[in-house]
Short mmCIF file of C-alpha atoms and ligand atoms in Angstrom, two decimals:
data_model
loop_
_atom_site.label_atom_id
_atom_site.label_comp_id
_atom_site.label_asym_id
_atom_site.label_seq_id
_atom_site.Cartn_x
_atom_site.Cartn_y
_atom_site.Cartn_z
CA MET D 1 32.49 9.49 4.12
CA LEU D 2 29.24 10.00 5.94
CA ASP D 3 29.25 12.10 8.81
CA ILE D 4 28.05 10.55 11.98
CA THR D 5 27.76 11.92 15.56
CA ARG D 6 29.16 10.73 18.80
CA GLU D 7 25.53 9.50 19.62
CA GLU D 8 26.00 7.61 16.22
CA GLU D 9 29.16 6.53 17.19
CA ARG D 10 28.18 4.83 20.48
CA MET D 11 25.18 2.81 18.48
CA LEU D 12 27.54 1.80 16.26
CA SER D 13 30.59 0.63 17.74
CA GLY D 14 27.73 -1.73 19.91
CA ASP D 15 27.01 0.33 23.19
CA TYR D 16 23.35 -0.39 22.75
CA GLY D 17 23.75 -3.83 21.15
CA GLU D 18 24.45 -6.19 18.83
CA TRP D 19 21.61 -6.06 16.96
CA THR D 20 21.79 -1.60 17.10
CA ALA D 21 25.38 -1.86 15.31
CA ARG D 22 24.11 -3.71 12.99
CA ALA D 23 21.13 -2.00 11.89
CA MET D 24 23.64 1.13 12.15
CA ARG D 25 26.28 -0.75 9.55
CA LEU D 26 23.44 -0.87 7.49
CA ILE D 27 21.90 2.53 7.40
CA ILE D 28 25.39 4.04 6.97
CA LYS D 29 25.72 1.43 4.25
CA LEU D 30 22.65 2.29 2.16
CA GLY D 31 23.58 6.70 3.21
CA GLU D 32 27.69 6.41 1.53
CA LEU D 33 26.27 3.85 -1.94
CA ASN D 34 23.91 6.91 -1.76
CA ALA D 35 26.48 9.80 -1.35
CA ALA D 36 24.07 11.00 1.78
CA ASP D 37 26.22 13.73 3.91
CA ARG D 38 24.75 12.52 7.43
CA LEU D 39 22.44 10.18 9.12
CA VAL D 40 18.62 12.46 10.31
CA GLU D 41 16.77 10.91 13.58
CA ILE D 42 12.98 10.03 12.65
CA SER D 43 10.39 8.58 14.95
CA ARG D 44 8.05 7.22 12.93
CA VAL D 45 8.66 4.04 11.29
CA HIS D 46 5.98 1.42 8.56
CA LEU D 47 7.45 -2.10 8.07
CA SER D 48 6.28 -4.25 5.50
CA GLY D 49 7.95 -7.90 5.55
CA VAL D 50 4.56 -9.32 7.56
CA SER D 51 2.90 -11.51 5.79
CA TYR D 52 4.10 -15.37 6.06
CA LYS D 53 3.18 -16.02 2.58
CA THR D 54 6.37 -13.62 1.20
CA VAL D 55 8.50 -13.79 4.25
CA GLY D 56 8.21 -17.52 5.26
CA ASP D 57 10.23 -19.46 7.79
CA ALA D 58 13.43 -17.20 7.20
CA ALA D 59 11.58 -14.19 8.64
CA ILE D 60 10.66 -16.40 11.69
CA GLU D 61 13.75 -17.31 12.50
CA LEU D 62 15.71 -13.83 12.15
CA LEU D 63 13.15 -12.05 14.45
CA ARG D 64 13.05 -15.22 17.24
CA ASP D 65 16.76 -14.39 17.90
CA MET D 66 16.27 -10.59 17.07
CA VAL D 67 13.69 -10.67 20.27
CA SER D 68 15.52 -13.41 22.44
CA ASP D 69 18.30 -10.99 21.90
CA GLY D 70 16.19 -8.47 24.07
CA VAL D 71 15.70 -6.39 20.57
CA LYS D 72 13.77 -3.23 21.06
CA LEU D 73 12.22 -1.13 18.35
CA LYS D 74 13.81 2.78 18.83
CA ALA D 75 10.97 4.21 16.01
CA TYR D 76 7.37 4.72 16.60
CA THR D 77 6.79 1.35 14.56
CA THR D 78 3.60 0.21 11.97
CA LEU D 79 2.88 -2.69 10.44
CA ASN D 80 1.52 -4.08 7.11
CA PRO D 81 -1.25 -6.24 6.40
CA ALA D 82 -0.24 -10.13 7.44
CA GLY D 83 -1.76 -13.14 5.55
CA MET D 84 -4.77 -13.30 7.41
CA ASP D 85 -7.95 -11.47 9.42
CA PHE D 86 -6.83 -12.65 12.41
CA SER D 87 -10.17 -13.02 14.47
CA ARG D 88 -11.78 -14.51 10.55
CA TRP D 89 -8.87 -16.53 9.24
CA LYS D 90 -11.23 -19.43 9.35
CA ILE D 91 -14.00 -18.31 7.51
CA MET D 92 -11.36 -17.15 4.30
CA ARG D 93 -10.39 -20.51 4.33
CA VAL D 94 -6.92 -19.84 5.40
CA PRO D 95 -5.12 -23.46 6.81
CA GLU D 96 -4.31 -23.57 9.87
CA GLU D 97 -0.44 -24.33 9.62
CA PHE D 98 -0.38 -21.14 8.02
CA ALA D 99 -2.52 -19.43 10.86
CA MET D 100 -0.31 -21.12 13.10
CA LYS D 101 2.94 -19.46 11.13
CA GLN D 102 1.02 -15.86 10.70
CA LYS D 103 0.29 -15.57 14.48
CA GLU D 104 4.13 -16.43 15.59
CA ILE D 105 5.73 -13.16 13.33
CA VAL D 106 2.61 -11.14 13.95
CA ASP D 107 3.03 -11.63 18.08
CA LEU D 108 7.28 -11.37 17.30
CA TYR D 109 7.43 -8.43 16.03
CA GLN D 110 5.16 -6.81 18.91
CA ALA D 111 7.27 -7.99 21.31
CA LEU D 112 10.27 -5.89 19.36
CA GLY D 113 7.31 -3.14 20.19
CA ALA D 114 5.53 -3.04 16.36
CA LYS D 115 2.19 -2.02 16.88
CA PRO D 116 -0.15 -4.58 15.43
CA THR D 117 -1.30 -2.26 13.08
CA LEU D 118 -1.71 -4.64 9.96
CA THR D 119 -3.23 -2.37 7.63
CA CYS D 120 -1.31 -0.76 4.51
CA ALA D 121 -2.87 2.49 4.85
CA PRO D 122 -1.65 3.68 8.43
CA TYR D 123 -1.72 7.21 7.33
CA LEU D 124 -4.97 7.39 7.63
CA TYR D 125 -5.51 6.84 11.45
CA GLU D 126 -2.37 4.53 13.36
CA ASN D 127 0.15 5.92 11.92
CA LYS D 128 0.05 9.85 10.16
CA PRO D 129 3.19 11.95 9.39
CA ASP D 130 2.74 15.36 8.92
CA ARG D 131 3.78 17.41 6.23
CA GLY D 132 6.92 18.13 6.04
CA GLU D 133 7.58 15.37 8.82
CA ILE D 134 10.82 12.09 8.15
CA VAL D 135 9.77 9.04 8.32
CA ALA D 136 10.75 5.68 6.81
CA PHE D 137 7.80 3.87 4.67
CA ALA D 138 8.44 0.89 3.55
CA GLU D 139 4.54 0.16 1.48
CA SER D 140 5.11 1.08 -1.87
CA SER D 141 1.43 2.32 -1.65
CA ALA D 142 1.35 4.53 1.36
CA VAL D 143 5.31 5.52 0.55
CA ILE D 144 3.51 7.45 -2.55
CA TYR D 145 0.96 8.79 -0.64
CA ALA D 146 3.10 10.20 2.23
CA ASN D 147 5.36 11.69 -0.61
CA SER D 148 2.14 12.89 -2.47
CA ILE D 149 -1.05 13.59 -0.61
CA ILE D 150 0.45 14.23 2.91
CA GLY D 151 3.65 15.87 1.37
CA ALA D 152 5.65 13.81 4.39
CA ARG D 153 8.91 12.13 3.31
CA THR D 154 10.18 9.09 2.69
CA ASN D 155 12.45 7.35 0.76
CA ARG D 156 11.04 4.12 -0.68
CA HIS D 157 12.33 1.12 2.32
CA GLY D 158 12.40 -2.99 1.96
CA SER D 159 11.35 -4.45 4.38
CA ILE D 160 14.95 -5.35 5.47
CA ASP D 161 16.20 -1.33 5.85
CA ALA D 162 13.17 -0.11 7.43
CA LEU D 163 13.33 -2.53 10.49
CA ALA D 164 17.18 -1.38 10.71
CA ALA D 165 15.63 2.30 10.54
CA ALA D 166 12.76 1.09 13.09
CA ILE D 167 15.94 -0.34 15.03
CA ALA D 168 17.98 2.34 15.11
CA GLY D 169 15.53 6.28 14.71
CA ARG D 170 17.86 7.15 11.81
CA VAL D 171 17.60 7.15 8.13
CA PRO D 172 20.19 8.23 5.34
CA LEU D 173 20.15 12.32 4.50
CA MET D 174 18.83 11.17 1.09
CA GLY D 175 16.37 11.17 -2.35
CA LEU D 176 13.74 12.59 -1.11
CA LEU D 177 14.34 13.27 2.00
CA LEU D 178 16.14 16.88 -0.04
CA LYS D 179 13.69 18.77 -1.47
CA GLU D 180 15.89 19.25 -4.45
CA ASN D 181 14.43 15.29 -5.55
CA ARG D 182 11.33 16.80 -4.81
CA PHE D 183 10.74 18.15 -7.86
CA GLY D 184 8.41 17.04 -10.63
CA ASN D 185 10.47 16.30 -14.02
CA ILE D 186 7.81 15.12 -16.74
CA VAL D 187 3.95 16.27 -17.30
CA ILE D 188 1.25 14.12 -17.43
CA ASP D 189 -1.55 16.06 -19.38
CA VAL D 190 -4.76 13.59 -18.32
CA ASN D 191 -8.49 13.75 -20.54
CA ASN D 192 -9.75 12.31 -17.56
CA GLU D 193 -13.77 12.57 -19.01
CA LYS D 194 -15.96 9.26 -17.42
CA PHE D 195 -12.83 7.92 -15.67
CA GLU D 196 -14.36 5.94 -12.35
CA GLN D 197 -12.19 5.81 -9.40
CA SER D 198 -10.90 2.31 -10.92
CA ASP D 199 -9.30 3.86 -14.19
CA TYR D 200 -7.19 6.20 -11.83
CA GLY D 201 -5.52 2.64 -11.20
CA LEU D 202 -5.55 1.26 -14.76
CA LEU D 203 -3.64 5.33 -16.10
CA GLY D 204 -1.06 4.07 -12.78
CA LEU D 205 -0.03 0.69 -14.73
CA PHE D 206 -0.27 2.39 -18.08
CA LEU D 207 2.68 5.27 -17.08
CA GLY D 208 4.05 2.53 -15.01
CA ASP D 209 5.55 1.59 -18.30
CA LYS D 210 6.56 4.40 -19.52
CA LEU D 211 8.12 6.14 -16.75
CA ALA D 212 11.67 5.66 -15.04
CA PRO D 213 11.92 4.51 -11.06
CA THR D 214 13.36 7.85 -10.46
CA ASP D 215 10.79 10.30 -12.36
CA ILE D 216 8.55 12.21 -10.31
CA PRO D 217 5.30 12.85 -13.13
CA VAL D 218 3.30 16.36 -12.31
CA PHE D 219 -0.05 15.68 -13.47
CA ILE D 220 -3.07 18.25 -15.18
CA PHE D 221 -6.52 16.62 -15.14
CA LYS D 222 -9.32 18.02 -17.06
CA HIS D 223 -11.56 17.40 -14.01
CA THR D 224 -10.28 17.42 -10.01
CA PRO D 225 -10.45 14.09 -9.07
CA THR D 226 -10.95 13.01 -5.70
CA ILE D 227 -8.10 11.56 -2.42
CA TRP D 228 -9.26 8.39 -3.02
CA ASP D 229 -9.01 8.70 -7.41
CA LEU D 230 -5.45 9.97 -6.90
CA ARG D 231 -4.39 7.35 -4.05
CA SER D 232 -5.27 4.41 -6.42
CA LEU D 233 -3.58 6.43 -8.99
CA GLY D 234 -0.90 6.34 -6.95
CA ALA D 235 -0.63 3.14 -5.65
CA ALA D 236 -1.06 1.76 -9.30
CA LEU D 237 1.81 3.47 -9.78
CA ALA D 238 4.32 2.38 -7.51
CA ALA D 239 3.41 -0.87 -8.55
CA SER D 240 3.97 -0.57 -12.26
CA GLY D 241 6.78 1.97 -12.42
CA ALA D 242 8.17 1.46 -8.65
CA ILE D 243 7.21 5.83 -8.91
CA ALA D 244 7.62 7.09 -4.74
CA MET D 245 6.22 10.22 -5.77
CA PHE D 246 3.59 12.73 -7.92
CA HIS D 247 1.94 16.46 -8.21
CA THR D 248 -1.10 17.07 -9.25
CA VAL D 249 -1.52 20.97 -9.96
CA GLY D 250 -3.43 22.15 -7.71
CA ILE D 251 -4.09 19.95 -5.27
CA THR D 252 -0.82 18.02 -3.47
CA PRO D 253 0.91 20.39 -0.74
CA GLU D 254 3.94 20.87 -3.09
CA ALA D 255 2.15 21.75 -6.15
CA LYS D 256 0.42 25.04 -5.82
CA THR D 257 1.10 25.83 -9.34
CA MET D 258 3.11 24.03 -12.00
CA ASN D 259 5.91 26.02 -11.77
CA GLU D 260 6.32 25.13 -7.77
CA ALA D 261 5.97 21.52 -8.83
CA LEU D 262 8.41 21.86 -11.27
CA GLY D 263 10.68 23.91 -9.01
CA GLY D 264 11.14 26.52 -11.73
CA GLY D 265 12.73 23.90 -14.36
CA CYS D 266 11.48 22.52 -18.18
CA PRO D 267 9.86 18.92 -17.72
CA LYS D 268 11.88 16.48 -20.23
CA GLU D 269 8.91 15.87 -21.76
CA LYS D 270 4.73 16.08 -21.79
CA ILE D 271 2.43 13.36 -21.87
CA ILE D 272 -0.94 12.74 -22.87
CA VAL D 273 -2.98 10.21 -21.44
CA ASP D 274 -6.85 9.97 -22.24
CA MET D 275 -9.53 7.16 -21.60
CA ARG D 276 -8.86 4.70 -24.44
CA ASP D 277 -4.77 4.55 -23.69
CA VAL D 278 -6.11 4.06 -19.71
CA ARG D 279 -8.52 1.36 -21.21
CA SER D 280 -5.49 -0.18 -23.41
CA VAL D 281 -3.81 -1.54 -19.92
CA ILE D 282 -6.91 -4.05 -19.41
CA ASP D 283 -6.31 -5.92 -22.73
CA LYS D 284 -2.31 -6.14 -22.33
CA TYR D 285 -1.98 -7.84 -18.18
CA PHE D 286 -5.89 -9.06 -17.67
CA SER D 287 -7.80 -11.43 -18.62
CA SER D 288 -12.04 -11.51 -18.74
CA ILE D 289 -13.57 -13.32 -16.99
CA GLU D 290 -17.55 -14.00 -17.53
CA GLU D 291 -18.34 -14.42 -13.69
CA PRO D 292 -15.62 -14.34 -10.58
CA ASP D 293 -15.63 -16.85 -7.97
CA ALA D 294 -14.43 -13.57 -5.96
CA VAL D 295 -15.08 -10.09 -5.50
CA PHE D 296 -11.98 -8.36 -3.92
CA ILE D 297 -12.35 -4.73 -3.16
CA GLY D 298 -9.83 -2.52 -1.29
CA CYS D 299 -6.28 -1.91 -2.61
CA PRO D 300 -5.20 -0.01 -0.64
CA HIS D 301 -7.06 -0.95 2.17
CA ALA D 302 -10.50 0.68 2.09
CA SER D 303 -11.83 4.10 3.30
CA LEU D 304 -14.79 5.04 5.49
CA ASP D 305 -16.35 6.77 1.95
CA GLU D 306 -15.12 4.21 -0.38
CA ILE D 307 -16.84 1.01 2.34
CA ARG D 308 -20.49 3.44 2.29
CA LYS D 309 -20.26 3.81 -1.43
CA ILE D 310 -20.66 0.17 -1.91
CA GLY D 311 -23.05 0.72 0.76
CA LYS D 312 -25.23 2.99 -1.44
CA LEU D 313 -24.41 1.27 -4.86
CA LEU D 314 -26.48 -1.76 -3.43
CA HIS D 315 -29.47 -0.91 -3.34
CA GLY D 316 -31.06 -3.38 -1.55
CA LYS D 317 -29.65 -6.14 -3.46
CA ARG D 318 -27.95 -9.58 -2.30
CA ILE D 319 -24.39 -10.52 -3.90
CA LYS D 320 -25.66 -13.86 -5.58
CA ASN D 321 -24.52 -17.20 -3.45
CA ASN D 322 -21.58 -18.42 -5.49
CA ILE D 323 -19.85 -15.71 -4.87
CA ASP D 324 -17.82 -14.37 -2.45
CA PHE D 325 -17.24 -10.71 -2.35
CA TRP D 326 -14.82 -9.46 -0.16
CA VAL D 327 -13.82 -5.99 1.33
CA PHE D 328 -10.47 -5.20 2.77
CA THR D 329 -9.72 -2.58 5.27
CA SER D 330 -7.63 -1.66 8.48
CA ARG D 331 -9.41 -2.30 11.87
CA THR D 332 -9.41 1.39 12.43
CA VAL D 333 -11.80 1.24 9.80
CA PHE D 334 -13.76 -1.53 9.91
CA ASN D 335 -15.01 -0.72 14.23
CA LEU D 336 -16.16 2.77 12.92
CA ILE D 337 -18.61 1.45 9.84
CA ARG D 338 -19.93 -0.94 11.92
CA SER D 339 -21.45 2.15 13.71
CA ASP D 340 -22.36 2.73 10.79
CA PRO D 341 -26.32 2.58 9.45
CA ILE D 342 -24.50 1.89 6.20
CA TYR D 343 -22.89 -1.32 7.85
CA ASP D 344 -26.26 -3.42 8.19
CA ILE D 345 -27.01 -3.10 5.11
CA ILE D 346 -23.61 -4.09 3.80
CA LYS D 347 -24.23 -7.20 5.81
CA ARG D 348 -27.37 -8.39 5.23
CA ALA D 349 -25.99 -7.60 0.94
CA GLY D 350 -23.55 -10.64 2.11
CA ILE D 351 -20.61 -8.94 1.73
CA LYS D 352 -17.64 -9.67 3.91
CA ILE D 353 -15.23 -6.84 5.26
CA PHE D 354 -12.31 -8.36 6.79
CA THR D 355 -9.30 -6.51 8.69
CA ASP D 356 -5.51 -7.29 9.05
CA THR D 357 -5.34 -8.21 5.52
CA CYS D 358 -5.04 -8.19 1.76
CA MET D 359 -5.68 -10.68 -1.62
CA VAL D 360 -2.30 -10.22 -2.22
CA VAL D 361 -0.36 -11.63 0.26
CA THR D 362 -3.28 -14.17 1.56
CA PRO D 363 -2.43 -17.86 0.47
CA ILE D 364 -5.10 -17.16 -2.10
CA GLU D 365 -4.19 -20.27 -4.06
CA GLU D 366 -5.00 -21.98 -1.44
CA MET D 367 -8.50 -20.75 -0.32
CA GLY D 368 -10.30 -22.05 -3.41
CA ILE D 369 -10.38 -19.27 -5.67
CA ARG D 370 -9.76 -18.81 -8.64
CA TYR D 371 -11.11 -16.48 -11.10
CA VAL D 372 -11.17 -12.35 -9.66
CA TRP D 373 -12.72 -9.38 -10.35
CA THR D 374 -11.12 -5.88 -8.22
CA ASP D 375 -11.60 -2.27 -8.92
CA GLY D 376 -7.98 -2.06 -7.71
CA SER D 377 -5.35 -2.31 -10.17
CA LYS D 378 -2.26 -2.83 -7.70
CA ALA D 379 -4.04 -6.19 -6.50
CA ALA D 380 -5.26 -6.70 -10.49
CA TRP D 381 -1.05 -6.26 -10.89
CA TYR D 382 -0.01 -8.62 -8.18
CA ILE D 383 -2.54 -11.71 -7.66
CA PRO D 384 -0.99 -13.18 -10.52
CA LYS D 385 2.42 -13.02 -10.21
CA PHE D 386 1.86 -13.86 -6.51
CA ALA D 387 0.15 -16.82 -7.01
CA GLU D 388 2.30 -17.98 -9.48
CA ARG D 389 -0.04 -17.68 -12.35
CA LYS D 390 -3.16 -19.50 -11.10
CA ILE D 391 -5.76 -17.11 -10.45
CA LYS D 392 -7.28 -14.70 -13.14
CA VAL D 393 -7.64 -11.33 -12.33
CA GLU D 394 -10.15 -8.43 -14.02
CA VAL D 395 -10.55 -4.82 -13.11
CA LYS D 396 -13.75 -2.91 -13.38
CA SER D 397 -15.45 -0.48 -11.72
CA ILE D 398 -16.82 -0.58 -8.58
CA LYS D 399 -20.41 0.22 -10.16
CA GLU D 400 -20.30 -2.28 -12.56
CA ILE D 401 -18.51 -4.71 -9.68
CA VAL D 402 -22.14 -4.58 -7.55
CA ASN D 403 -23.81 -3.94 -11.05
CA LYS D 404 -23.46 -7.38 -11.91
CA VAL D 405 -22.80 -9.86 -8.84
CA THR D 406 -26.05 -8.70 -7.21
CA GLU D 407 -28.70 -10.07 -7.24
FE1 LIG T 501 -2.05 -2.63 -0.10
FE2 LIG T 501 -2.29 -5.36 -0.44
FE3 LIG T 501 -2.91 -3.11 -1.93
S1 LIG T 501 -1.03 -4.66 0.93
S2 LIG T 501 -1.87 -1.40 -1.04
S3 LIG T 501 -4.27 -3.97 -0.68
S4 LIG T 501 -1.51 -5.74 -2.57
#
């Protein structure tokens, strides 16, 4: 039986309203199912379940009920991408009916007290936990980034239990919140010679097939990857393999040495990977596309560095007229890039930068897009699934994409 404090007893018994009591029941049940001893207070939550495409009318009804009952979120709460850019949804060719429903969802979340950040990379600016801080994140790529690259602690939440955590301001003390559950158990030795950033995403998809969701891989790389390489790796690992944490020896906070990453234990296995294994993913999962009608960059939402890199690759060339070249990012990054000299080059080339959304959660099948090139393996993994396989996708490096779609 899980121990709760007097204050938590009052929350559970309805002293703070029926929705707090419901949230507490869900959080306690989750804790009991995972043998937690107690709950722990949290100050930060990141919610998924924002795009009308993924949550539908049922979510609107639930949120309307909560708002009309006066629910207010206890934790500081940010929102994942919605199904459209709020100021440029017409340019994206998002249908009006979808747009109206999407606006209502975000308005309702805001009425509860959530911040309309609408990004899957809140850890860069808007909702940035410290090392060791316990949070409740519900976007899988943000979960793996927070655990592995920041060294914050979060379990992999779903949209409903993260919402309950935001209402109650508590989560069960279990899983990756506990130091003893954060040690690596499997070593991945990667010869990453000649890897582009997109290859790290493919590596994540390749390993997702081989690892159990509870595994915590410990990577050793021949050449030091960048933070953005590791972010691509994490997002893909979390997509195809439901992995919530990894270590990279010498880079990530809890892995100064192999011994520290493994907590002094022995790995159950060592997997050796090179470019051939990584490239095998392309034939296995993706289509070969002669010429795309759209290019999507920014999965996870593009950072300033990543957008600048696109600008530098352009060499003053323009995107071919028949191709939509779209970059997805947060409002914060977009505002920063607009005051950067590279923005003019990007704009003149015909590239559009959208905020608030991403290619996976837009109603893409209704926007006249059929053939997509992207450098993001997570997006490539989900687009065909979310678009009922009507859309074909191929992963390519940003360098190759820019070379082939400019003139
Ligand atoms: Fe973010 Fe969408 Fe990729 S939410 S991680 S850009 S699938």
